[in-house]
Amino acid sequence: MAPKVLCVAEKPSIAKSVAQHLSGGQFNTRSIAGNKYIKNYEFDFVFGQPWGHCTVTMTSVIGHLHSLDFEQQFRKWTSCAPGQLFDAPLVNAVVPDKKSIAQNIEAQARDAKALFIWTDCDREGEHIGSEIRDVARRRNTQIEVKRARFSNIERAHVLRAAQHPVDVDERQANAVAARIELDLRIGASLTRLQTLNLQTLGPQLQDLILSYGSCQFPTLGFVVDRYFRVKNFAPETFWGIKVVHIRDDISVTFGWDRYHLFDRMAVAILYERCVIAKKAEVTKVQDKPTSKWRPLPLTTLEMQQKGTQYLRMDSQRVMKVAEDLYTRGFISYPRTETDSFNKEIDLKKLVEKQLHDGRWGQYAQGLLDGGYRTPRAGRHDDQAHPPIHPVAYASPSVLTNEDERRLYEFVARHFLACCSEDAKGDSSTIEIKLGDERFNANGLTVRERNYLDVYPYHRWESSRQLPVFTLGEEFIPTEATMTTGKTSPPGYLTEPELLGLMEANGIGTDATMAEHIAKIKERHYVMTQSGGAANLAAADDDDPAETVGGGRGRGRGRGGRGRGGRGAAQGSSTRGSGSSVQIFIPTNLGVALIQGYEAMGFETSLSKPFLRKEMELKMKDICAGTKHRSEVVHECLEQYREMFVRTSQQINLLKDACRRYIFNQINEGGG
């Protein structure tokens, strides 16, 4: 009798796709009791040695099987002092509504020789895989455990993953386990501290859960910091000098090398010297080739930023749509930090799959006819997944909604642009000297658009051609004037900017950043509105958003996983219905919380990214094997415990901030 192999995927759709590929479409399907989404697919498959020909049962979980929580006596909000949660005993148990899934795995593992884990190949997937392994070993302690490593569900890729399994990465699983415990203990203790102390201040807060999360609050802090930069901005007057010359019916404006100065008298003196000099001398004439580089291969962060900027979806929606495209086999795994393609991937084969499209198929044919170029190589490699790219062609008719169509189009166009030649042109620079001051004018002529023909999200256009100037010649400018202007305020924070700040400061991972942003919106710590004119008029809007209410929930602030540039898109045929990028404005509640923590004067404030960034670096140490899970948990808890004690001692500063911004006992102009 052939040995049995149990295969378990992270989600039902992946289980079905893998079963179809491994079985050649020939399998039996059985439902399980207690969960209508989980199916068992039964078939035969020939694995590599030592397993050979086996009977296979392919099933799945739905994300995490286990949930970490405090023991029952610590779960009520008034059961203990919030600070006790740093040390309270924990229970790691199967989630109640997933017990039937766990029971199915136990039953199927009983007579299985091996367990193949088919979870997503990232840290979170390794941890879910370790949960599956632990459940299977309850009934079969001798079962051999392997994991399939894959980055898309294209048939050949799946078959290769089945034939070459690897071991579960215990270090990555331990890093996630450490993060889950830290987020639970830190989030629960500070959430209870905030909520129980602030609810008593008035009716606006008495029914709210004021959650704290070690990623959530630094994210909110970025929004509040930009809000105050806008609010407190004071415009300054500056002065400059502009030179204009008309030659061959072409008007050329020469910009001042000093750009502008804030001293009117100094500019007036320099301007007077220019007027006295009368003649300008050409000191530099330069024509040189220039290029606009094609984009780097696509990472998760770049996809989120470009999706919010050009496709008018928020980052959480971008990730949801990308996940759907991945599970249906149209794009590669959408959570990756890698921005260079492995040389083993046949990229021309992937280009060939795009020939059928009526919009970019002809361009793809041009790449195969000699226009193909090896993509640029970035500096990031997560050692797990390639950059995001299309793995199969998806016509608009097979995609279920407009968001799927627009995101797939973006991924396909981005990939083709990566495989193209840079855009090429010629830049011209004319530099002149008038008196002792130097001025310059620049021109651009685009000669070859190349990747721009398939990538409408970038713009690079020829300027008006400069007339001929000769080095050393002198001429009397048509016009020389002294100009004046005022500095402009920064705009409110946009989602692409917020994602960039989070990435630069180590807040969350590329897969969880969108969730942290969604959380501060859900808690009504921030509001979003359309940018454009509102952002330009930011200096005239001194009030935070008026909404104070927050979503109800347990408010433990535990870190979750992401399962489940300003300005309009330029020349994009795939822009969304919105007219501009969304901007973030903090509510009175969001401002009060951040300002309260800022008033405490901690060097490593709970509203700043430093502690969380250090925690994320320690997670990488666990993955690298340089630190143990218990060591990292202890170190991080001691850091946050110290901040908790100091916050408790100065909680009145947090209360004062709420009175000021929420209850208007000192009117700041908020609602």
XYZ file of C-alpha atoms in Angstrom:
671
model
C 0.000 0.000 0.000
C 1.329 3.412 -0.991
C 2.329 5.665 1.928
C 0.116 8.667 2.671
C 1.265 12.284 2.542
C -0.828 15.018 4.152
C -0.514 18.419 2.458
C -1.872 21.514 4.222
C -2.138 24.970 2.626
C -2.754 28.299 4.313
C -6.054 28.974 2.607
C -8.689 26.894 0.769
C -8.087 28.477 -2.647
C -4.390 27.538 -2.573
C -5.233 23.989 -1.501
C -7.566 23.565 -4.458
C -5.095 25.032 -6.965
C -2.217 22.876 -5.715
C -4.426 19.766 -5.758
C -5.423 20.463 -9.371
C -1.785 20.773 -10.439
C -0.461 17.753 -8.536
C -3.356 15.490 -9.534
C -3.683 16.657 -13.111
C -7.263 17.573 -12.267
C -8.156 14.057 -11.133
C -9.065 14.105 -7.444
C -11.883 13.234 -5.065
C -13.338 15.987 -2.907
C -14.633 15.466 0.612
C -16.224 18.058 2.877
C -15.372 18.193 6.570
C -17.770 18.588 9.455
C -17.922 22.015 11.049
C -16.493 24.204 8.273
C -18.065 24.663 4.844
C -14.939 26.247 3.349
C -12.441 23.471 4.093
C -12.255 20.529 1.680
C -10.064 17.442 1.559
C -8.763 16.625 -1.931
C -7.602 13.030 -2.413
C -5.338 11.834 -5.246
C -2.073 10.045 -6.018
C 1.238 11.738 -6.756
C 4.831 10.653 -7.290
C 7.106 12.692 -5.028
C 10.861 12.718 -5.085
C 12.800 10.275 -2.936
C 12.388 8.951 -0.323
C 8.597 9.135 -0.643
C 7.990 8.107 -4.262
C 4.419 7.119 -5.211
C 2.017 8.243 -2.465
C -1.638 8.754 -1.765
C -2.226 12.407 -0.945
C -4.789 14.283 1.077
C -4.616 18.010 0.358
C -6.451 20.291 2.801
C -5.995 23.727 4.339
C -6.344 25.990 7.315
C -7.654 29.565 7.219
C -4.750 31.597 8.579
C -3.588 31.057 12.150
C -4.957 28.051 14.032
C -3.893 29.250 17.468
C -4.521 32.403 19.461
C -2.357 33.623 22.325
C -4.249 35.083 25.282
C -3.977 35.634 29.010
C -5.253 33.005 31.381
C -8.948 33.432 32.151
C -8.494 35.265 35.463
C -6.598 38.100 33.737
C -8.951 38.702 30.814
C -11.409 41.063 32.481
C -10.313 44.678 32.326
C -10.565 45.182 36.085
C -9.181 41.765 37.029
C -5.697 43.126 37.705
C -3.589 46.246 37.474
C -2.650 46.851 33.791
C 1.051 46.570 34.599
C 0.608 42.960 35.752
C -0.019 41.934 32.147
C 3.697 42.171 31.444
C 4.114 38.957 33.466
C 0.650 37.347 33.487
C 0.595 33.672 32.380
C -0.472 33.020 28.803
C -2.482 30.313 27.068
C -1.853 29.311 23.460
C -4.947 27.466 22.257
C -6.782 26.624 19.044
C -9.172 29.420 18.093
C -12.711 28.202 18.995
C -14.152 28.599 15.491
C -11.184 26.685 14.012
C -11.422 23.571 16.177
C -13.019 21.626 13.338
C -10.055 22.528 11.100
C -7.598 21.336 13.733
C -9.583 18.119 14.233
C -9.467 17.462 10.483
C -5.668 17.826 10.455
C -5.340 15.503 13.437
C -7.555 12.890 11.797
C -5.705 13.019 8.466
C -2.285 12.962 10.159
C -3.034 9.786 12.099
C -1.993 7.419 9.296
C 0.219 9.780 7.272
C 3.918 9.151 6.777
C 4.740 12.776 6.009
C 3.268 16.263 6.369
C 3.950 18.771 3.580
C 3.187 22.358 4.594
C 2.055 24.679 1.803
C 1.726 27.951 3.702
C 2.909 31.271 2.281
C 6.685 31.502 2.266
C 7.206 34.355 4.701
C 7.682 34.677 8.460
C 3.982 34.471 9.175
C 3.648 31.438 6.916
C 6.455 29.670 8.796
C 4.644 30.306 12.077
C 1.332 29.011 10.708
C 3.253 26.006 9.416
C 4.621 25.360 12.911
C 1.046 25.482 14.261
C -0.063 22.923 11.663
C 2.886 20.692 12.572
C 2.076 20.868 16.298
C -1.562 19.942 15.685
C -0.600 17.016 13.408
C 1.868 15.644 15.953
C -0.809 15.411 18.619
C -2.030 12.288 16.815
C 1.154 11.206 15.066
C 4.400 11.990 16.848
C 6.429 10.181 14.169
C 5.139 12.138 11.168
C 7.928 13.658 9.082
C 7.443 17.363 8.413
C 8.534 19.258 5.300
C 7.454 22.470 3.658
C 6.975 23.358 0.005
C 8.706 26.572 -0.976
C 6.863 28.441 -3.731
C 6.209 32.021 -4.818
C 3.332 31.498 -7.259
C 0.852 28.759 -8.118
C 1.774 28.292 -11.772
C 1.770 24.539 -12.500
C 5.472 24.006 -13.182
C 6.398 26.009 -10.100
C 4.037 23.969 -7.888
C 5.365 20.660 -9.248
C 8.933 21.767 -8.604
C 8.035 22.784 -5.028
C 6.457 19.364 -4.391
C 9.543 17.560 -5.651
C 12.027 19.644 -3.637
C 10.612 20.273 -0.149
C 12.669 21.961 2.592
C 12.525 22.118 6.377
C 10.313 24.535 8.292
C 12.360 27.605 9.273
C 12.108 27.479 13.076
C 13.884 30.794 13.487
C 11.303 32.669 11.434
C 8.493 30.920 13.292
C 10.080 31.904 16.614
C 10.400 35.529 15.493
C 6.657 35.650 14.845
C 5.918 33.954 18.156
C 8.027 36.585 19.923
C 6.255 39.394 18.110
C 2.816 37.981 18.957
C 3.660 37.775 22.674
C 5.186 41.249 22.758
C 2.290 42.842 20.908
C -0.196 41.155 23.251
C 1.516 42.129 26.492
C 2.505 45.664 25.456
C -0.741 46.426 23.666
C -3.011 45.065 26.397
C -1.224 46.774 29.296
C -1.043 50.208 27.655
C -4.525 49.950 26.152
C -6.004 49.249 29.576
C -3.926 52.021 31.156
C -5.072 54.577 28.562
C -8.670 53.486 28.429
C -9.355 53.142 32.165
C -7.766 56.525 32.932
C -9.248 58.515 30.063
C -12.775 57.099 29.954
C -13.602 58.939 33.163
C -12.921 62.378 31.652
C -16.280 62.788 29.919
C -19.021 61.315 27.758
C -16.995 61.578 24.541
C -14.575 58.943 25.834
C -16.550 56.857 28.297
C -17.570 54.151 25.805
C -14.371 54.024 23.749
C -11.553 51.524 23.648
C -8.415 53.669 23.341
C -6.092 51.046 21.968
C -2.322 51.271 21.964
C -0.121 49.370 19.537
C 3.649 49.651 19.220
C 3.269 50.083 15.436
C -0.064 51.868 15.589
C 1.095 54.831 17.695
C 4.301 55.695 15.810
C 2.191 55.591 12.625
C -0.257 58.027 14.221
C 2.716 60.077 15.401
C 3.863 60.654 11.805
C 0.403 62.007 10.904
C 0.215 64.315 13.931
C 3.765 65.586 13.380
C 2.957 66.614 9.811
C -0.349 68.163 10.962
C 1.499 70.487 13.325
C 4.106 71.325 10.702
C 1.241 72.499 8.497
C -0.640 74.235 11.313
C 2.398 76.072 12.691
C 3.832 77.035 9.333
C 4.636 80.724 9.004
C 5.269 81.878 5.414
C 8.413 83.882 4.760
C 8.910 86.430 2.004
C 11.856 85.926 -0.306
C 13.313 87.799 -3.254
C 15.117 86.723 -6.397
C 16.375 87.823 -9.805
C 15.039 86.576 -13.131
C 16.650 87.096 -16.532
C 14.681 86.650 -19.770
C 16.061 86.760 -23.289
C 14.207 86.382 -26.588
C 16.170 84.907 -29.487
C 14.801 83.423 -32.702
C 11.277 84.054 -31.362
C 12.041 81.787 -28.422
C 11.758 83.246 -24.935
C 14.364 81.783 -22.571
C 14.085 82.257 -18.809
C 17.365 82.010 -16.908
C 17.079 80.987 -13.266
C 19.303 82.531 -10.613
C 21.971 80.213 -9.185
C 21.208 81.496 -5.694
C 17.535 80.651 -6.310
C 16.277 83.209 -3.776
C 17.335 85.062 -0.615
C 15.341 86.221 2.374
C 17.111 89.610 2.554
C 15.423 92.143 0.288
C 18.213 94.712 0.590
C 20.907 92.192 -0.333
C 18.940 91.108 -3.419
C 18.338 94.748 -4.390
C 22.090 95.439 -4.299
C 22.894 92.352 -6.375
C 20.114 93.219 -8.831
C 21.441 96.751 -9.218
C 24.860 95.360 -10.101
C 23.243 93.174 -12.778
C 21.484 96.228 -14.253
C 24.712 98.235 -14.269
C 26.579 95.400 -16.002
C 24.008 95.442 -18.883
C 25.697 92.682 -20.892
C 25.528 88.989 -20.053
C 28.337 86.610 -21.011
C 27.703 82.982 -21.959
C 30.006 80.959 -19.689
C 28.777 77.454 -20.435
C 27.071 75.679 -23.318
C 26.524 72.000 -22.763
C 24.605 69.362 -24.699
C 24.780 65.829 -23.406
C 22.793 62.622 -23.629
C 20.551 61.811 -20.683
C 18.232 59.006 -19.658
C 15.172 58.391 -17.568
C 15.610 55.039 -15.912
C 12.987 52.345 -16.173
C 11.599 51.233 -12.815
C 13.207 48.634 -10.615
C 11.402 45.293 -10.285
C 8.317 45.606 -8.105
C 8.345 45.164 -4.314
C 5.374 45.128 -1.962
C 6.108 48.609 -0.631
C 6.464 50.045 -4.134
C 3.201 48.379 -5.211
C 1.382 49.880 -2.217
C 2.824 53.351 -2.787
C 2.114 53.342 -6.511
C -1.324 51.800 -5.953
C -2.342 54.605 -3.623
C -0.799 57.252 -5.863
C -1.879 56.134 -9.321
C -4.713 53.641 -8.869
C -6.524 55.493 -6.074
C -6.814 52.489 -3.764
C -5.690 52.605 -0.158
C -2.806 50.324 0.764
C -5.029 47.784 2.499
C -7.178 47.464 -0.616
C -4.071 47.116 -2.786
C -2.904 44.183 -0.667
C -6.338 42.534 -0.674
C -6.608 42.751 -4.465
C -3.016 41.549 -4.927
C -3.712 38.584 -2.647
C -6.758 37.677 -4.742
C -4.753 37.889 -7.976
C -2.068 35.687 -6.431
C -4.437 32.988 -5.168
C -6.033 32.825 -8.611
C -2.631 32.280 -10.204
C -2.285 35.550 -12.123
C 0.627 37.201 -10.270
C 3.498 36.029 -8.083
C 3.527 36.196 -4.297
C 2.641 39.802 -3.395
C 4.699 40.155 -0.203
C 8.352 40.585 -1.083
C 11.208 42.994 -0.423
C 13.235 41.740 -3.400
C 13.864 44.198 -6.243
C 16.025 42.090 -8.555
C 15.201 38.991 -10.590
C 17.101 35.750 -10.175
C 18.951 34.807 -13.361
C 17.267 31.402 -13.323
C 13.818 32.898 -14.076
C 12.949 32.844 -17.778
C 11.654 36.402 -18.061
C 11.148 36.227 -21.832
C 8.656 33.398 -21.270
C 6.733 35.696 -18.956
C 6.833 38.490 -21.554
C 5.482 36.053 -24.117
C 2.394 35.437 -21.988
C 1.395 39.091 -22.431
C 1.231 38.947 -26.242
C -2.539 38.390 -26.225
C -3.415 41.729 -24.681
C -4.819 44.341 -27.028
C -3.299 47.199 -25.026
C 0.300 46.115 -24.478
C 0.602 42.895 -26.508
C 2.215 44.665 -29.443
C 4.745 46.255 -27.097
C 5.530 42.832 -25.616
C 6.110 41.520 -29.149
C 8.594 44.336 -29.702
C 10.533 43.204 -26.640
C 10.721 39.656 -28.000
C 11.774 40.988 -31.420
C 14.933 42.540 -29.999
C 13.824 45.221 -27.563
C 14.219 43.054 -24.449
C 16.723 44.237 -21.859
C 17.737 42.534 -18.619
C 15.925 44.304 -15.760
C 17.845 46.571 -13.438
C 18.973 44.987 -10.175
C 18.119 46.710 -6.923
C 19.906 46.248 -3.609
C 17.227 44.357 -1.688
C 16.765 40.597 -1.551
C 14.634 38.897 1.107
C 16.043 35.505 0.031
C 12.493 34.147 -0.227
C 10.531 35.570 -3.156
C 11.170 37.243 -6.515
C 9.790 40.692 -7.320
C 6.060 40.865 -8.017
C 5.312 40.004 -11.638
C 2.554 38.452 -13.767
C 2.807 34.665 -14.038
C -0.193 34.170 -16.327
C -2.142 36.407 -18.669
C -5.471 37.673 -17.313
C -7.846 39.268 -19.792
C -10.159 41.933 -18.347
C -13.125 39.590 -18.739
C -11.740 36.992 -16.295
C -11.057 39.544 -13.574
C -13.973 40.120 -11.252
C -13.875 43.869 -10.594
C -12.320 47.117 -11.726
C -9.741 47.158 -8.929
C -8.441 43.743 -10.031
C -8.236 44.937 -13.641
C -6.350 48.106 -12.732
C -3.893 46.414 -10.382
C -3.189 43.554 -12.791
C -2.625 46.105 -15.552
C -0.191 47.992 -13.322
C 1.757 44.824 -12.445
C 1.902 43.749 -16.104
C 2.949 47.169 -17.383
C 5.530 47.507 -14.604
C 7.038 44.140 -15.500
C 7.223 44.972 -19.207
C 8.779 48.346 -18.367
C 11.431 46.561 -16.282
C 12.324 44.453 -19.342
C 12.665 47.532 -21.585
C 15.286 50.067 -22.513
C 15.581 53.293 -20.520
C 14.072 56.384 -22.123
C 16.750 58.453 -23.847
C 17.102 62.109 -24.639
C 19.430 65.098 -24.847
C 19.724 67.769 -22.173
C 20.912 71.295 -22.915
C 22.336 73.736 -20.375
C 23.143 77.384 -21.006
C 24.903 79.282 -18.205
C 25.394 83.043 -18.281
C 27.090 85.602 -16.070
C 25.496 89.010 -15.539
C 27.655 91.207 -13.339
C 28.890 88.846 -10.644
C 25.745 86.711 -10.696
C 25.265 83.470 -12.569
C 22.062 82.243 -14.203
C 21.179 79.107 -16.150
C 18.521 77.679 -18.450
C 17.890 74.038 -19.234
C 16.160 72.187 -22.050
C 15.265 68.569 -22.767
C 14.663 66.717 -26.000
C 13.268 63.181 -25.685
C 14.636 61.048 -28.527
C 13.485 57.528 -27.571
C 10.538 56.933 -25.252
C 11.214 53.196 -24.922
C 9.704 51.960 -21.611
C 7.504 55.084 -21.373
C 5.396 53.697 -24.232
C 4.110 50.932 -21.946
C 4.368 52.710 -18.588
C 1.970 55.677 -18.429
C 2.658 56.205 -14.722
C 5.874 58.102 -15.534
C 6.078 61.330 -17.486
C 9.145 62.636 -19.283
C 8.490 65.198 -21.998
C 10.534 67.471 -24.206
C 10.692 71.093 -23.196
C 10.785 73.969 -25.644
C 14.078 73.776 -27.514
C 16.679 76.343 -26.499
C 17.996 78.700 -29.191
C 21.669 78.614 -30.161
C 24.112 80.338 -27.813
C 27.887 80.434 -28.309
C 30.406 80.079 -25.517
C 31.960 83.463 -24.706
C 29.398 85.551 -26.580
C 27.888 88.622 -24.948
C 24.326 89.914 -25.264
C 22.009 92.383 -23.605
C 19.162 90.450 -21.961
C 15.653 91.349 -23.056
C 14.575 91.631 -19.430
C 16.078 91.452 -15.941
C 13.691 91.798 -13.036
C 13.682 91.454 -9.275
C 11.039 88.976 -8.157
C 9.343 88.233 -4.845
C 7.379 85.331 -3.387
C 6.488 83.501 -0.204
C 7.424 80.065 1.060
C 4.637 77.481 0.876
C 3.499 75.158 3.660
C 4.045 71.411 3.450
C 1.008 69.367 2.537
C -0.759 67.012 4.880
C 0.645 63.501 4.861
C -0.409 61.285 1.953
C -0.518 57.501 2.088
C 2.533 57.007 -0.172
C 4.474 59.358 2.105
C 3.224 57.607 5.238
C 4.249 54.212 3.862
C 7.682 55.639 3.065
C 8.092 56.982 6.609
C 7.036 53.657 8.095
C 9.508 51.765 5.918
C 12.360 54.173 6.690
C 11.705 53.943 10.434
C 11.165 50.186 10.634
C 7.480 50.345 11.576
C 5.849 47.055 10.602
C 6.786 44.943 7.616
C 5.910 45.415 3.968
C 2.986 43.039 4.556
C 1.623 44.668 7.743
C 2.067 48.401 7.120
C -1.325 48.628 5.422
C -2.977 47.025 8.440
C -1.440 49.524 10.852
C -2.694 52.402 8.704
C -6.147 50.835 8.578
C -6.115 50.441 12.361
C -5.571 54.130 13.121
C -8.432 54.925 10.740
C -10.648 52.296 12.337
C -9.925 53.717 15.796
C -10.821 57.182 14.507
C -7.413 58.528 15.442
C -7.138 59.913 11.908
C -9.493 60.839 9.083
C -8.761 60.834 5.371
C -9.977 63.194 2.696
C -9.221 63.931 -0.908
C -5.994 65.889 -1.380
C -5.447 68.378 -4.195
C -6.912 71.745 -3.361
C -7.392 70.766 0.267
C -3.691 70.039 0.584
C -2.700 73.281 -1.101
C -4.889 75.217 1.302
C -3.532 73.355 4.318
C -2.103 76.458 5.936
C -5.567 77.983 6.112
C -7.066 74.981 7.938
C -5.946 75.030 11.551
C -8.399 72.495 12.927
C -7.912 68.779 13.397
C -10.758 66.615 12.158
C -13.726 66.753 14.493
C -14.558 63.071 14.908
C -13.567 61.676 18.284
C -15.289 58.288 18.362
C -13.393 55.046 18.069
C -14.237 51.525 17.045
C -15.205 49.051 19.743
C -13.030 46.054 20.409
C -10.739 44.345 22.835
C -8.035 46.852 22.020
C -5.054 44.699 22.758
C -2.989 46.326 20.041
C -1.559 43.005 18.972
C 0.394 43.103 15.729
C -1.523 41.608 12.890
C -0.608 40.234 9.567
C -1.620 41.528 6.235
C -3.563 38.462 5.093
C -6.774 38.495 3.630
C 4.340 60.912 -3.784
C 1.717 63.066 -3.907
C -0.013 64.241 -7.045
C -2.177 62.763 -9.746
C -1.128 59.911 -11.965
C 0.519 61.344 -15.011
C -0.669 59.966 -18.283
C -2.060 56.840 -16.653
C -4.857 55.060 -18.412
C -5.613 53.190 -15.213
C -6.212 55.932 -12.710
C -9.163 55.494 -10.394
C -12.302 57.547 -10.129
C -10.854 59.762 -7.392
C -9.357 63.099 -8.352
C -6.363 63.030 -6.008
C -4.428 61.099 -3.392
C -6.014 60.782 0.041
C -4.451 62.880 2.798
C -4.377 62.066 6.504
C -5.578 64.520 9.129
C -5.567 63.553 12.815
C -8.778 63.767 14.820
C -8.900 65.662 18.114
C -8.513 62.288 19.826
C -5.442 61.381 17.771
C -3.831 64.762 18.464
C -4.596 64.509 22.192
C -3.008 61.068 22.558
C 0.202 61.967 20.751
C 0.539 65.369 22.411
C -0.006 63.774 25.811
C 2.888 61.380 25.272
C 5.057 64.134 23.828
C 4.443 66.261 26.943
C 5.963 63.499 29.080
C 9.335 64.322 27.536
C 10.623 60.750 27.202
C 13.745 60.379 25.092
C 12.163 57.301 23.518
C 8.518 58.384 23.490
C 5.814 55.769 23.004
C 4.574 57.898 20.097
C 7.947 57.720 18.303
C 9.266 54.848 16.160
C 12.508 54.144 18.024
C 11.390 51.353 20.357
C 9.449 49.532 17.666
C 12.288 49.868 15.179
C 14.643 48.313 17.706
C 12.142 45.499 18.253
C 11.925 44.807 14.508
C 15.715 44.626 14.305
C 15.723 42.078 17.118
C 13.194 39.991 15.188
C 15.729 39.881 12.364
C 18.342 38.763 14.899
C 16.099 35.814 15.807
C 15.770 34.944 12.108
C 19.538 35.148 11.716
C 20.105 32.938 14.768
C 22.085 35.578 16.699
C 19.432 35.951 19.412
C 16.981 33.561 21.040
C 13.262 34.194 21.206
C 13.176 34.315 25.020
C 16.087 36.761 25.100
C 14.368 39.180 22.730
C 11.025 38.962 24.532
C 12.693 39.719 27.862
C 14.720 42.658 26.526
C 11.768 44.293 24.775
C 9.370 43.797 27.676
C 11.812 45.435 30.069
C 12.117 48.456 27.768
C 8.363 48.876 27.486
C 7.802 48.109 31.171
C 10.011 51.088 32.049
C 8.008 53.305 29.694
C 4.759 51.958 31.173
C 5.826 52.848 34.725
C 6.880 56.344 33.715
C 3.645 56.837 31.756
C 1.623 55.745 34.792
C 3.449 58.315 36.908
C 2.687 61.101 34.418
C -0.774 60.018 33.291
C -2.151 63.455 34.206
C -0.294 64.903 31.198
C -2.271 62.565 28.942
C -5.476 63.646 30.677
C -4.564 67.331 30.259
C -4.030 66.806 26.527
C -7.480 65.209 26.223
C -9.085 68.085 28.114
C -7.375 70.546 25.804
C -8.037 68.964 22.436
C -11.234 66.970 23.006
C -13.144 68.909 25.646
C -11.884 72.350 24.541
C -11.094 73.468 28.046
C -8.269 75.259 26.266
C -9.654 75.892 22.805
C -7.198 74.891 20.096
C -9.678 75.351 17.274
C -10.656 71.672 17.060
C -14.222 70.389 16.860
